[in-house]
C-alpha cells in the first residue's frame, strides 16, 4: 500500500509512537488543477446514460472489494476504531454504493407526461463538480455516501478527507478511480486552507460535508459566498428515551450500550443523553453495567476482542475528561464501566475509559453539549411531556430514539421529537437502513444521505414544458393570463 512520502504525519492514536504514514498536502494551485480536470471529465460523463454510469460504478467496486481487509486495517491504525468495526464499515460502504447504483437506474430516468394539460418532461441534471469534505470518525462510509450517488448522478467528485484519517479514504478513491474516466474522481489533502480553497472554488458546483459544527459553519460561509449549494450533516446531541415499559433484557442493554460507546462515542448519531423512566432507573443502570462487563473492552483496536479503542487525539481526551470532571465537581456520580484488554498499555495512546454519569443536571455541559467521547449521562424522568421538552432542548436535532414494548406509543412519542431520524428500540448504526434518508433538523445541518433522497441531492430537476394551450389545436391564452 503506497503512502505519500512527505507531508503531514499521522500517528496511531492507540500507540502514539507509531507513525501510520505521511501525506503530502496539496496547495492552492493543485486544487485549481484538480477542479479543472474534474470539469473536463464531467463534460463527457454527464452525457453517459445513467445505466452505463451505474455499470461503471459497479465495475469500480469490483476492483475495490479485494482490498477491503487491507483498507480496514489501515483505517483502524489511523482512527483508533476496532478492526472488526473497520471491516464492517468498509464492507458496508461497498453495499451502500451498490444499492445506489441499482436504485439510481430506476430513480434518475426522465419523467414525461403528455396529456390534456400539455407535454412535460422532468430531467435529472447533475450539478457538475462536487466537493466532498469528509471527517475522520467513519471515513470510508461517509466518503462513499457522497462519492457513489454523485458519480452515478453524472457529477465529477473531488474528495478532501480529514487530516486525521487520510489513508484509507485515499486508497478507496485511488482504487475506484482506476476504472473511471481520468479526472472524474480525485482526492486532495490538506487542512482548513485547502478545504476553503476547494469549497470556495468557482469551478465547484456542489458541496457535501459531514463534520462538526465549527467546521460546518466555516464550510457553509465559504459555500454561501460562492453561491454554491451545499449538503451539511453536522453534529448531534442525541437523546434516547426509555419508557416505563421498556423490555430491558441483555440484548437490549448491549444494543443500547454500543449505540453510545461504539467508536469511543465519537459518532454524530451516538446516544449522547439517556433518559430513563424513574421507576426503571436503578434497574437500567445495573443492566448497563453488567452489559459493559460482557461486551465493552477497551484496548488496542488491532487486538481480538477489543470493542472500544482510544479517542482520536490528546485534545479530544482532555476535553472528554474535563466534561466528566466538571460534572463530578458539580455533584454527579461517575461510574466506570467495562473491562480493559490486559495486553494493551493504555498510557501509550489517547485512551479514555468509559463511564456512566449519574445525577447530572440538564444544564451541565456533559448533558447540554455533544460530548463526542466515551461517557454517557443517565437521567431520570417522570412524565412523557417532561422528557419530550428536555429531549428537544438545545440547538441540535440529528437523531433520537424511543424504547418501548408498545410500538404505537413509541411512534407517537417520536413524532414529538425534534430529530431528523428517530429510531425505535435501537439507535445508531443498528437502526439505519439504505432506504431511509438520514440528516438533521435545527442546527444539525440540511440535506439528506441514504435513501432516494440521498441520490436526488446530487441532481437538479430541469423541466421542458409545452402547455396544451400553445400546442397544435390549442386555444391559446392571453399574454397576461395565469395558468389554469
Tab-separated table of C-alpha atoms in Angstrom:
chain	number	residue	atom	x	y	z
A	1	UNK	CA	0.000	0.000	0.000
A	2	UNK	CA	1.577	3.285	-1.088
A	3	UNK	CA	1.562	6.303	1.193
A	4	UNK	CA	2.780	9.745	0.160
A	5	UNK	CA	6.461	10.151	1.142
A	6	UNK	CA	6.331	13.641	2.608
A	7	UNK	CA	3.917	15.976	4.318
A	8	UNK	CA	1.759	15.899	7.428
A	9	UNK	CA	2.387	12.986	9.773
A	10	UNK	CA	-0.396	10.883	11.285
A	11	UNK	CA	0.266	8.886	14.420
A	12	UNK	CA	-1.634	5.837	15.598
A	13	UNK	CA	-3.891	7.124	18.426
A	14	UNK	CA	-3.562	3.761	20.205
A	15	UNK	CA	0.254	3.799	20.025
A	16	UNK	CA	1.361	7.372	19.519
A	17	UNK	CA	4.957	6.332	18.972
A	18	UNK	CA	3.920	4.581	15.756
A	19	UNK	CA	3.613	6.675	12.614
A	20	UNK	CA	0.867	5.392	10.334
A	21	UNK	CA	2.184	7.441	7.452
A	22	UNK	CA	2.757	10.860	5.980
A	23	UNK	CA	0.636	12.548	3.376
A	24	UNK	CA	1.614	15.424	1.133
A	25	UNK	CA	-0.714	18.395	1.428
A	26	UNK	CA	-1.973	19.984	-1.751
A	27	UNK	CA	-1.552	23.693	-2.369
A	28	UNK	CA	-3.983	26.141	-3.908
A	29	UNK	CA	-2.562	25.608	-7.383
A	30	UNK	CA	-3.061	21.845	-7.195
A	31	UNK	CA	-6.654	22.345	-6.022
A	32	UNK	CA	-7.212	24.519	-9.072
A	33	UNK	CA	-5.739	21.854	-11.346
A	34	UNK	CA	-7.921	19.179	-9.774
A	35	UNK	CA	-11.047	21.245	-10.370
A	36	UNK	CA	-10.064	21.886	-13.984
A	37	UNK	CA	-9.520	18.175	-14.605
A	38	UNK	CA	-12.818	17.348	-12.925
A	39	UNK	CA	-14.743	19.824	-15.077
A	40	UNK	CA	-13.232	18.404	-18.218
A	41	UNK	CA	-14.059	14.819	-17.221
A	42	UNK	CA	-17.597	15.698	-16.211
A	43	UNK	CA	-18.442	17.209	-19.596
A	44	UNK	CA	-18.496	13.782	-21.222
A	45	UNK	CA	-19.593	11.847	-18.138
A	46	UNK	CA	-22.821	13.809	-17.813
A	47	UNK	CA	-23.860	12.640	-21.273
A	48	UNK	CA	-23.273	8.995	-20.416
A	49	UNK	CA	-26.595	7.181	-19.823
A	50	UNK	CA	-27.349	6.538	-16.171
A	51	UNK	CA	-27.269	2.774	-16.729
A	52	UNK	CA	-23.732	2.983	-18.083
A	53	UNK	CA	-22.674	5.203	-15.176
A	54	UNK	CA	-24.127	2.681	-12.719
A	55	UNK	CA	-22.314	-0.157	-14.504
A	56	UNK	CA	-19.035	1.778	-14.317
A	57	UNK	CA	-19.502	2.280	-10.584
A	58	UNK	CA	-20.181	-1.432	-10.080
A	59	UNK	CA	-17.026	-2.316	-12.014
A	60	UNK	CA	-15.003	0.050	-9.824
A	61	UNK	CA	-16.487	-1.564	-6.718
A	62	UNK	CA	-15.499	-4.993	-8.027
A	63	UNK	CA	-11.910	-3.765	-8.057
A	64	UNK	CA	-12.224	-2.306	-4.564
A	65	UNK	CA	-13.639	-5.334	-2.758
A	66	UNK	CA	-10.433	-7.450	-2.706
A	67	UNK	CA	-8.609	-4.578	-0.976
A	68	UNK	CA	-11.122	-4.096	1.860
A	69	UNK	CA	-9.213	-6.042	4.535
A	70	UNK	CA	-6.077	-4.010	3.934
A	71	UNK	CA	-8.096	-0.794	3.907
A	72	UNK	CA	-9.814	-1.779	7.165
A	73	UNK	CA	-6.508	-2.343	8.958
A	74	UNK	CA	-5.220	0.999	7.737
A	75	UNK	CA	-8.426	2.652	8.988
A	76	UNK	CA	-8.031	1.018	12.413
A	77	UNK	CA	-4.473	2.299	12.716
A	78	UNK	CA	-5.247	5.873	11.728
A	79	UNK	CA	-8.573	6.306	13.583
A	80	UNK	CA	-8.292	4.004	16.590
A	81	UNK	CA	-11.526	2.186	15.711
A	82	UNK	CA	-11.583	-1.560	16.462
A	83	UNK	CA	-10.559	-3.638	13.470
A	84	UNK	CA	-13.863	-5.533	13.370
A	85	UNK	CA	-15.735	-2.231	13.140
A	86	UNK	CA	-13.446	-1.058	10.355
A	87	UNK	CA	-14.038	-4.248	8.397
A	88	UNK	CA	-17.762	-3.811	8.864
A	89	UNK	CA	-17.615	-0.185	7.721
A	90	UNK	CA	-15.576	-0.984	4.619
A	91	UNK	CA	-17.919	-3.789	3.585
A	92	UNK	CA	-20.995	-1.703	4.268
A	93	UNK	CA	-19.599	1.133	2.150
A	94	UNK	CA	-19.498	-1.216	-0.850
A	95	UNK	CA	-23.010	-2.496	-0.072
A	96	UNK	CA	-24.334	1.062	0.117
A	97	UNK	CA	-22.657	2.024	-3.159
A	98	UNK	CA	-24.117	-0.994	-4.949
A	99	UNK	CA	-27.557	-0.083	-3.630
A	100	UNK	CA	-27.086	3.429	-5.025
A	101	UNK	CA	-26.070	2.081	-8.436
A	102	UNK	CA	-29.112	-0.183	-8.611
A	103	UNK	CA	-31.590	2.393	-7.329
A	104	UNK	CA	-30.278	5.250	-9.486
A	105	UNK	CA	-31.050	3.338	-12.663
A	106	UNK	CA	-34.734	3.435	-11.704
A	107	UNK	CA	-34.806	6.813	-9.976
A	108	UNK	CA	-32.912	9.060	-12.399
A	109	UNK	CA	-34.831	8.304	-15.568
A	110	UNK	CA	-36.584	11.203	-17.265
A	111	UNK	CA	-40.220	11.641	-16.273
A	112	UNK	CA	-42.518	12.556	-19.169
A	113	UNK	CA	-46.210	13.366	-19.115
A	114	UNK	CA	-48.208	14.028	-22.277
A	115	UNK	CA	-51.877	14.678	-21.559
A	116	UNK	CA	-54.668	17.217	-21.825
A	117	UNK	CA	-52.659	19.770	-19.832
A	118	UNK	CA	-49.691	19.616	-22.176
A	119	UNK	CA	-46.349	17.909	-22.506
A	120	UNK	CA	-43.990	17.964	-19.533
A	121	UNK	CA	-40.510	16.450	-19.266
A	122	UNK	CA	-38.562	16.489	-15.990
A	123	UNK	CA	-34.901	15.593	-16.342
A	124	UNK	CA	-32.396	14.992	-13.540
A	125	UNK	CA	-29.411	17.147	-14.359
A	126	UNK	CA	-26.120	16.756	-12.460
A	127	UNK	CA	-24.649	19.784	-10.735
A	128	UNK	CA	-21.182	19.381	-12.244
A	129	UNK	CA	-18.246	19.128	-9.832
A	130	UNK	CA	-18.980	18.037	-6.259
A	131	UNK	CA	-16.577	18.813	-3.416
A	132	UNK	CA	-16.883	16.096	-0.763
A	133	UNK	CA	-15.346	17.133	2.560
A	134	UNK	CA	-15.291	14.183	4.930
A	135	UNK	CA	-14.493	13.512	8.628
A	136	UNK	CA	-12.182	11.041	10.343
A	137	UNK	CA	-14.590	9.027	12.505
A	138	UNK	CA	-16.221	6.933	9.751
A	139	UNK	CA	-14.005	7.957	6.847
A	140	UNK	CA	-14.832	5.300	4.255
A	141	UNK	CA	-18.613	5.100	4.554
A	142	UNK	CA	-19.040	8.871	4.866
A	143	UNK	CA	-16.938	9.388	1.756
A	144	UNK	CA	-18.814	6.674	-0.152
A	145	UNK	CA	-22.195	8.207	0.752
A	146	UNK	CA	-21.110	11.252	-1.257
A	147	UNK	CA	-18.988	9.676	-3.974
A	148	UNK	CA	-21.385	6.933	-5.123
A	149	UNK	CA	-24.584	8.972	-5.601
A	150	UNK	CA	-22.715	11.959	-7.006
A	151	UNK	CA	-20.918	9.851	-9.624
A	152	UNK	CA	-23.912	7.824	-10.731
A	153	UNK	CA	-25.899	11.065	-10.977
A	154	UNK	CA	-23.403	12.359	-13.548
A	155	UNK	CA	-21.106	14.533	-11.448
A	156	UNK	CA	-17.356	14.565	-11.008
A	157	UNK	CA	-16.152	14.358	-7.393
A	158	UNK	CA	-13.150	15.720	-5.513
A	159	UNK	CA	-12.753	14.305	-2.000
A	160	UNK	CA	-10.999	16.255	0.754
A	161	UNK	CA	-10.580	13.887	3.731
A	162	UNK	CA	-9.745	14.811	7.291
A	163	UNK	CA	-6.006	15.126	8.039
A	164	UNK	CA	-6.677	12.715	10.918
A	165	UNK	CA	-7.776	9.930	8.553
A	166	UNK	CA	-6.392	10.449	5.053
A	167	UNK	CA	-5.072	6.996	4.207
A	168	UNK	CA	-7.992	4.575	3.995
A	169	UNK	CA	-10.038	7.111	2.024
A	170	UNK	CA	-7.043	7.733	-0.205
A	171	UNK	CA	-6.846	4.047	-1.057
A	172	UNK	CA	-10.580	3.844	-1.729
A	173	UNK	CA	-10.524	6.845	-4.056
A	174	UNK	CA	-7.395	5.702	-5.881
A	175	UNK	CA	-8.807	2.210	-6.402
A	176	UNK	CA	-12.201	3.373	-7.640
A	177	UNK	CA	-10.609	5.942	-9.931
A	178	UNK	CA	-8.596	3.308	-11.811
A	179	UNK	CA	-11.590	2.164	-13.856
A	180	UNK	CA	-13.291	5.566	-14.198
A	181	UNK	CA	-12.573	8.321	-16.723
A	182	UNK	CA	-9.428	10.270	-15.913
A	183	UNK	CA	-10.099	13.160	-13.532
A	184	UNK	CA	-13.661	12.101	-12.686
A	185	UNK	CA	-12.827	11.072	-9.118
A	186	UNK	CA	-9.901	12.718	-7.340
A	187	UNK	CA	-8.602	13.441	-3.859
A	188	UNK	CA	-6.874	16.480	-2.394
A	189	UNK	CA	-5.231	16.541	1.025
A	190	UNK	CA	-4.766	19.382	3.435
A	191	UNK	CA	-6.049	21.416	6.322
A	192	UNK	CA	-8.664	24.161	6.559
A	193	UNK	CA	-6.891	26.270	3.942
A	194	UNK	CA	-7.212	23.524	1.331
A	195	UNK	CA	-10.840	22.858	2.284
A	196	UNK	CA	-11.626	26.555	1.888
A	197	UNK	CA	-9.897	26.704	-1.499
A	198	UNK	CA	-11.875	23.706	-2.734
A	199	UNK	CA	-15.272	24.663	-1.311
A	200	UNK	CA	-14.961	28.269	-2.461
A	201	UNK	CA	-13.628	27.431	-5.928
A	202	UNK	CA	-15.755	28.905	-8.718
A	203	UNK	CA	-15.452	25.647	-10.603
A	204	UNK	CA	-17.153	23.663	-7.831
A	205	UNK	CA	-20.911	23.354	-8.259
A	206	UNK	CA	-21.977	21.451	-5.144
A	207	UNK	CA	-20.545	20.883	-1.654
A	208	UNK	CA	-21.230	17.827	0.515
A	209	UNK	CA	-19.847	17.953	4.056
A	210	UNK	CA	-20.007	15.808	7.177
A	211	UNK	CA	-18.365	17.030	10.358
A	212	UNK	CA	-18.633	19.191	13.438
A	213	UNK	CA	-20.426	22.481	13.814
A	214	UNK	CA	-17.315	24.694	13.862
A	215	UNK	CA	-16.037	23.355	10.550
A	216	UNK	CA	-19.605	23.195	9.257
A	217	UNK	CA	-20.164	26.900	9.848
A	218	UNK	CA	-16.932	27.705	8.023
A	219	UNK	CA	-17.879	25.448	5.094
A	220	UNK	CA	-21.360	26.960	4.931
A	221	UNK	CA	-19.982	30.521	4.917
A	222	UNK	CA	-17.483	29.744	2.175
A	223	UNK	CA	-20.077	27.966	0.025
A	224	UNK	CA	-22.565	30.792	0.558
A	225	UNK	CA	-20.027	33.396	-0.533
A	226	UNK	CA	-19.665	31.495	-3.807
A	227	UNK	CA	-23.443	30.836	-4.033
A	228	UNK	CA	-22.660	27.127	-4.150
A	229	UNK	CA	-25.450	24.838	-2.886
A	230	UNK	CA	-24.431	22.553	-0.049
A	231	UNK	CA	-25.369	19.457	1.892
A	232	UNK	CA	-24.319	19.567	5.549
A	233	UNK	CA	-24.549	16.728	8.060
A	234	UNK	CA	-23.374	18.150	11.363
A	235	UNK	CA	-23.288	17.067	14.986
A	236	UNK	CA	-25.976	15.747	17.264
A	237	UNK	CA	-26.740	15.524	20.971
A	238	UNK	CA	-28.985	12.513	20.529
A	239	UNK	CA	-31.422	11.641	23.312
A	240	UNK	CA	-32.534	8.064	23.925
A	241	UNK	CA	-35.789	7.757	25.859
A	242	UNK	CA	-36.566	4.545	27.744
A	243	UNK	CA	-40.256	4.440	28.643
A	244	UNK	CA	-41.520	2.694	31.754
A	245	UNK	CA	-42.464	-0.437	29.799
A	246	UNK	CA	-39.078	-0.922	28.087
A	247	UNK	CA	-38.017	-4.563	27.822
A	248	UNK	CA	-34.611	-4.388	29.476
A	249	UNK	CA	-33.090	-7.775	28.697
A	250	UNK	CA	-29.426	-8.497	27.955
A	251	UNK	CA	-29.717	-7.864	24.209
A	252	UNK	CA	-31.427	-4.507	24.724
A	253	UNK	CA	-28.813	-3.432	27.266
A	254	UNK	CA	-25.963	-4.416	24.957
A	255	UNK	CA	-27.527	-2.707	21.952
A	256	UNK	CA	-28.105	0.471	23.934
A	257	UNK	CA	-24.603	0.402	25.365
A	258	UNK	CA	-22.892	0.025	21.989
A	259	UNK	CA	-25.152	2.699	20.495
A	260	UNK	CA	-23.461	5.077	22.932
A	261	UNK	CA	-19.894	3.741	23.065
A	262	UNK	CA	-19.080	2.401	19.577
A	263	UNK	CA	-16.102	4.286	18.119
A	264	UNK	CA	-15.484	5.508	21.685
A	265	UNK	CA	-18.660	7.578	21.463
A	266	UNK	CA	-17.220	9.612	18.584
A	267	UNK	CA	-20.229	9.249	16.292
A	268	UNK	CA	-22.614	12.043	15.367
A	269	UNK	CA	-25.662	9.785	15.843
A	270	UNK	CA	-24.478	8.025	19.010
A	271	UNK	CA	-26.648	8.142	22.114
A	272	UNK	CA	-25.416	11.218	23.979
A	273	UNK	CA	-28.157	11.519	26.646
A	274	UNK	CA	-30.072	8.601	28.149
A	275	UNK	CA	-33.444	9.423	29.724
A	276	UNK	CA	-34.897	6.581	31.812
A	277	UNK	CA	-38.293	6.493	33.498
A	278	UNK	CA	-37.670	6.901	37.208
A	279	UNK	CA	-39.403	3.625	38.024
A	280	UNK	CA	-36.773	1.710	35.981
A	281	UNK	CA	-33.723	3.863	36.642
A	282	UNK	CA	-31.751	1.659	39.042
A	283	UNK	CA	-32.554	-1.460	37.029
A	284	UNK	CA	-31.349	0.113	33.775
A	285	UNK	CA	-28.107	1.365	35.300
A	286	UNK	CA	-27.411	-2.115	36.705
A	287	UNK	CA	-28.188	-3.702	33.321
A	288	UNK	CA	-25.831	-1.317	31.524
A	289	UNK	CA	-23.017	-2.026	33.975
A	290	UNK	CA	-23.485	-5.759	33.542
A	291	UNK	CA	-23.645	-5.442	29.757
A	292	UNK	CA	-20.433	-3.389	29.771
A	293	UNK	CA	-18.644	-6.184	31.608
A	294	UNK	CA	-19.709	-8.544	28.811
A	295	UNK	CA	-19.178	-6.504	25.670
A	296	UNK	CA	-17.222	-3.300	26.332
A	297	UNK	CA	-13.467	-3.930	26.293
A	298	UNK	CA	-11.070	-1.007	25.896
A	299	UNK	CA	-7.740	-1.566	24.207
A	300	UNK	CA	-5.617	-1.573	21.085
A	301	UNK	CA	-8.038	-1.689	18.138
A	302	UNK	CA	-5.986	-4.363	16.379
A	303	UNK	CA	-6.339	-6.815	19.272
A	304	UNK	CA	-9.006	-9.507	19.130
A	305	UNK	CA	-11.928	-8.914	21.488
A	306	UNK	CA	-11.406	-5.163	21.802
A	307	UNK	CA	-14.648	-3.247	21.198
A	308	UNK	CA	-13.527	0.277	22.127
A	309	UNK	CA	-10.273	1.936	21.145
A	310	UNK	CA	-8.768	5.323	22.014
A	311	UNK	CA	-10.211	8.693	21.183
A	312	UNK	CA	-8.717	10.349	18.144
A	313	UNK	CA	-6.312	12.817	19.770
A	314	UNK	CA	-4.924	14.048	23.066
A	315	UNK	CA	-7.040	17.204	22.723
A	316	UNK	CA	-10.165	15.045	22.478
A	317	UNK	CA	-9.101	13.038	25.509
A	318	UNK	CA	-8.563	16.180	27.562
A	319	UNK	CA	-11.912	17.621	26.500
A	320	UNK	CA	-13.879	14.496	27.450
A	321	UNK	CA	-12.077	14.125	30.783
A	322	UNK	CA	-12.824	17.775	31.563
A	323	UNK	CA	-16.537	17.253	30.922
A	324	UNK	CA	-16.608	14.289	33.302
A	325	UNK	CA	-14.554	16.053	35.968
A	326	UNK	CA	-16.726	19.164	35.813
A	327	UNK	CA	-19.881	17.090	36.218
A	328	UNK	CA	-18.338	15.275	39.177
A	329	UNK	CA	-17.353	18.574	40.769
A	330	UNK	CA	-20.997	19.648	40.485
A	331	UNK	CA	-22.151	16.592	42.412
A	332	UNK	CA	-22.663	13.927	39.723
A	333	UNK	CA	-21.554	10.350	40.313
A	334	UNK	CA	-19.081	8.956	37.782
A	335	UNK	CA	-19.357	5.195	37.289
A	336	UNK	CA	-16.519	3.456	35.366
A	337	UNK	CA	-17.748	0.579	33.210
A	338	UNK	CA	-16.357	-2.188	31.033
A	339	UNK	CA	-13.044	-4.005	31.073
A	340	UNK	CA	-9.538	-3.336	29.756
A	341	UNK	CA	-7.581	-5.566	27.414
A	342	UNK	CA	-4.695	-6.857	29.568
A	343	UNK	CA	-2.217	-6.731	26.672
A	344	UNK	CA	-2.810	-3.021	25.959
A	345	UNK	CA	-0.743	-0.356	27.673
A	346	UNK	CA	-3.225	2.490	27.930
A	347	UNK	CA	-0.509	5.064	28.565
A	348	UNK	CA	0.759	4.507	25.027
A	349	UNK	CA	-2.310	6.097	23.442
A	350	UNK	CA	-5.192	8.541	23.784
A	351	UNK	CA	-7.349	6.208	25.868
A	352	UNK	CA	-10.306	7.449	27.904
A	353	UNK	CA	-12.021	4.784	29.972
A	354	UNK	CA	-15.807	4.632	29.501
A	355	UNK	CA	-18.105	5.983	32.198
A	356	UNK	CA	-21.728	6.496	33.065
A	357	UNK	CA	-22.540	9.811	34.734
A	358	UNK	CA	-25.435	9.766	37.188
A	359	UNK	CA	-27.065	12.735	38.854
A	360	UNK	CA	-26.003	15.395	36.358
A	361	UNK	CA	-28.362	18.281	35.694
A	362	UNK	CA	-29.711	19.256	32.296
A	363	UNK	CA	-27.596	22.419	32.401
A	364	UNK	CA	-24.317	20.575	32.945
A	365	UNK	CA	-22.132	20.674	29.843
A	366	UNK	CA	-21.977	16.883	29.730
A	367	UNK	CA	-25.744	16.875	29.089
A	368	UNK	CA	-26.280	20.149	27.244
A	369	UNK	CA	-23.479	19.699	24.700
A	370	UNK	CA	-22.303	16.907	22.425
A	371	UNK	CA	-19.646	15.002	24.397
A	372	UNK	CA	-18.292	13.063	21.388
A	373	UNK	CA	-16.488	10.659	23.660
A	374	UNK	CA	-16.906	7.555	25.834
A	375	UNK	CA	-19.147	8.933	28.554
A	376	UNK	CA	-22.922	8.837	28.913
A	377	UNK	CA	-25.143	10.823	31.287
A	378	UNK	CA	-28.116	8.757	32.520
A	379	UNK	CA	-31.033	10.914	33.611
A	380	UNK	CA	-34.372	10.018	35.269
A	381	UNK	CA	-37.719	11.423	34.102
A	382	UNK	CA	-41.314	11.189	35.327
A	383	UNK	CA	-43.696	12.134	32.501
A	384	UNK	CA	-43.696	11.995	28.717
A	385	UNK	CA	-44.365	15.720	28.395
A	386	UNK	CA	-41.384	16.418	30.626
A	387	UNK	CA	-38.986	14.153	28.751
A	388	UNK	CA	-40.043	15.483	25.348
A	389	UNK	CA	-39.310	19.036	26.472
A	390	UNK	CA	-35.925	18.004	27.884
A	391	UNK	CA	-35.004	15.935	24.838
A	392	UNK	CA	-35.890	18.817	22.500
A	393	UNK	CA	-33.787	21.347	24.413
A	394	UNK	CA	-30.773	22.747	22.608
A	395	UNK	CA	-29.897	23.687	19.061
A	396	UNK	CA	-29.151	20.217	17.659
A	397	UNK	CA	-31.605	17.757	16.161
A	398	UNK	CA	-29.852	14.906	14.408
A	399	UNK	CA	-31.033	11.613	15.895
A	400	UNK	CA	-33.120	10.327	18.787
A	401	UNK	CA	-34.649	7.066	19.927
A	402	UNK	CA	-37.672	5.788	21.836
A	403	UNK	CA	-37.638	2.378	23.545
A	404	UNK	CA	-40.912	0.670	24.451
A	405	UNK	CA	-42.735	-2.642	24.038
A	406	UNK	CA	-45.650	-0.623	22.631
A	407	UNK	CA	-44.625	0.338	19.095
A	408	UNK	CA	-47.572	2.697	18.547
A	409	UNK	CA	-46.747	4.542	21.743
A	410	UNK	CA	-43.129	4.818	20.648
A	411	UNK	CA	-44.091	6.189	17.228
A	412	UNK	CA	-46.469	8.703	18.800
A	413	UNK	CA	-43.749	9.979	21.094
A	414	UNK	CA	-41.201	10.003	18.254
A	415	UNK	CA	-43.455	12.360	16.290
A	416	UNK	CA	-42.975	14.957	19.049
A	417	UNK	CA	-39.173	14.917	18.971
A	418	UNK	CA	-37.033	17.459	17.127
A	419	UNK	CA	-34.863	14.980	15.235
A	420	UNK	CA	-34.186	14.222	11.616
A	421	UNK	CA	-34.088	10.474	12.329
A	422	UNK	CA	-35.780	8.786	15.287
A	423	UNK	CA	-35.053	5.125	15.964
A	424	UNK	CA	-37.445	2.776	17.758
A	425	UNK	CA	-35.960	0.161	20.126
A	426	UNK	CA	-32.480	0.695	18.782
A	427	UNK	CA	-30.121	3.579	17.984
A	428	UNK	CA	-27.057	4.360	15.898
A	429	UNK	CA	-25.953	2.074	13.087
A	430	UNK	CA	-28.143	-0.917	14.034
A	431	UNK	CA	-31.169	1.232	13.200
A	432	UNK	CA	-30.022	2.549	9.840
A	433	UNK	CA	-31.483	1.461	6.510
A	434	UNK	CA	-30.260	2.059	2.981
A	435	UNK	CA	-33.778	3.154	2.010
A	436	UNK	CA	-34.196	5.628	4.897
A	437	UNK	CA	-32.957	9.212	4.344
A	438	UNK	CA	-30.666	10.442	7.115
A	439	UNK	CA	-29.925	14.001	8.189
A	440	UNK	CA	-30.672	16.587	10.828
A	441	UNK	CA	-33.052	19.387	11.710
A	442	UNK	CA	-32.360	22.623	13.542
A	443	UNK	CA	-28.590	23.227	13.592
A	444	UNK	CA	-27.643	19.663	12.800
A	445	UNK	CA	-27.447	20.519	9.123
A	446	UNK	CA	-29.547	20.279	5.988
A	447	UNK	CA	-29.928	17.833	3.153
A	448	UNK	CA	-30.065	14.043	3.341
A	449	UNK	CA	-27.891	10.998	2.714
A	450	UNK	CA	-29.114	7.423	2.221
A	451	UNK	CA	-32.405	6.607	0.544
A	452	UNK	CA	-33.746	8.039	-2.684
A	453	UNK	CA	-33.283	11.486	-1.183
A	454	UNK	CA	-29.544	10.879	-0.868
A	455	UNK	CA	-29.311	10.264	-4.609
A	456	UNK	CA	-31.569	13.164	-5.548
A	457	UNK	CA	-29.358	15.531	-3.506
A	458	UNK	CA	-26.843	15.323	-6.366
A	459	UNK	CA	-29.149	16.278	-9.238
A	460	UNK	CA	-31.297	19.250	-10.161
A	461	UNK	CA	-34.746	18.737	-11.701
A	462	UNK	CA	-34.831	20.604	-15.012
A	463	UNK	CA	-38.078	20.979	-16.931
A	464	UNK	CA	-39.174	21.222	-20.561
A	465	UNK	CA	-42.859	22.163	-20.820
A	466	UNK	CA	-45.260	22.764	-23.684
A	467	UNK	CA	-48.635	23.901	-22.242
A	468	UNK	CA	-51.683	22.493	-24.025
A	469	UNK	CA	-52.900	25.986	-24.852
A	470	UNK	CA	-49.955	26.581	-27.192
A	471	UNK	CA	-49.686	23.184	-28.817
A	472	UNK	CA	-51.248	22.323	-32.153
A	473	UNK	CA	-55.001	22.643	-31.767
A	474	UNK	CA	-54.740	24.618	-28.531
A	475	UNK	CA	-56.868	27.676	-27.871
A	476	UNK	CA	-54.110	29.918	-26.544
A	477	UNK	CA	-54.086	32.240	-23.530
A	478	UNK	CA	-53.897	35.959	-23.198
A	479	UNK	CA	-50.461	37.469	-22.843
A	480	UNK	CA	-51.038	38.260	-19.156
A	481	UNK	CA	-53.119	35.210	-18.196
A	482	UNK	CA	-52.327	32.894	-15.315
A	483	UNK	CA	-52.299	29.127	-15.913
A	484	UNK	CA	-55.497	27.306	-15.054
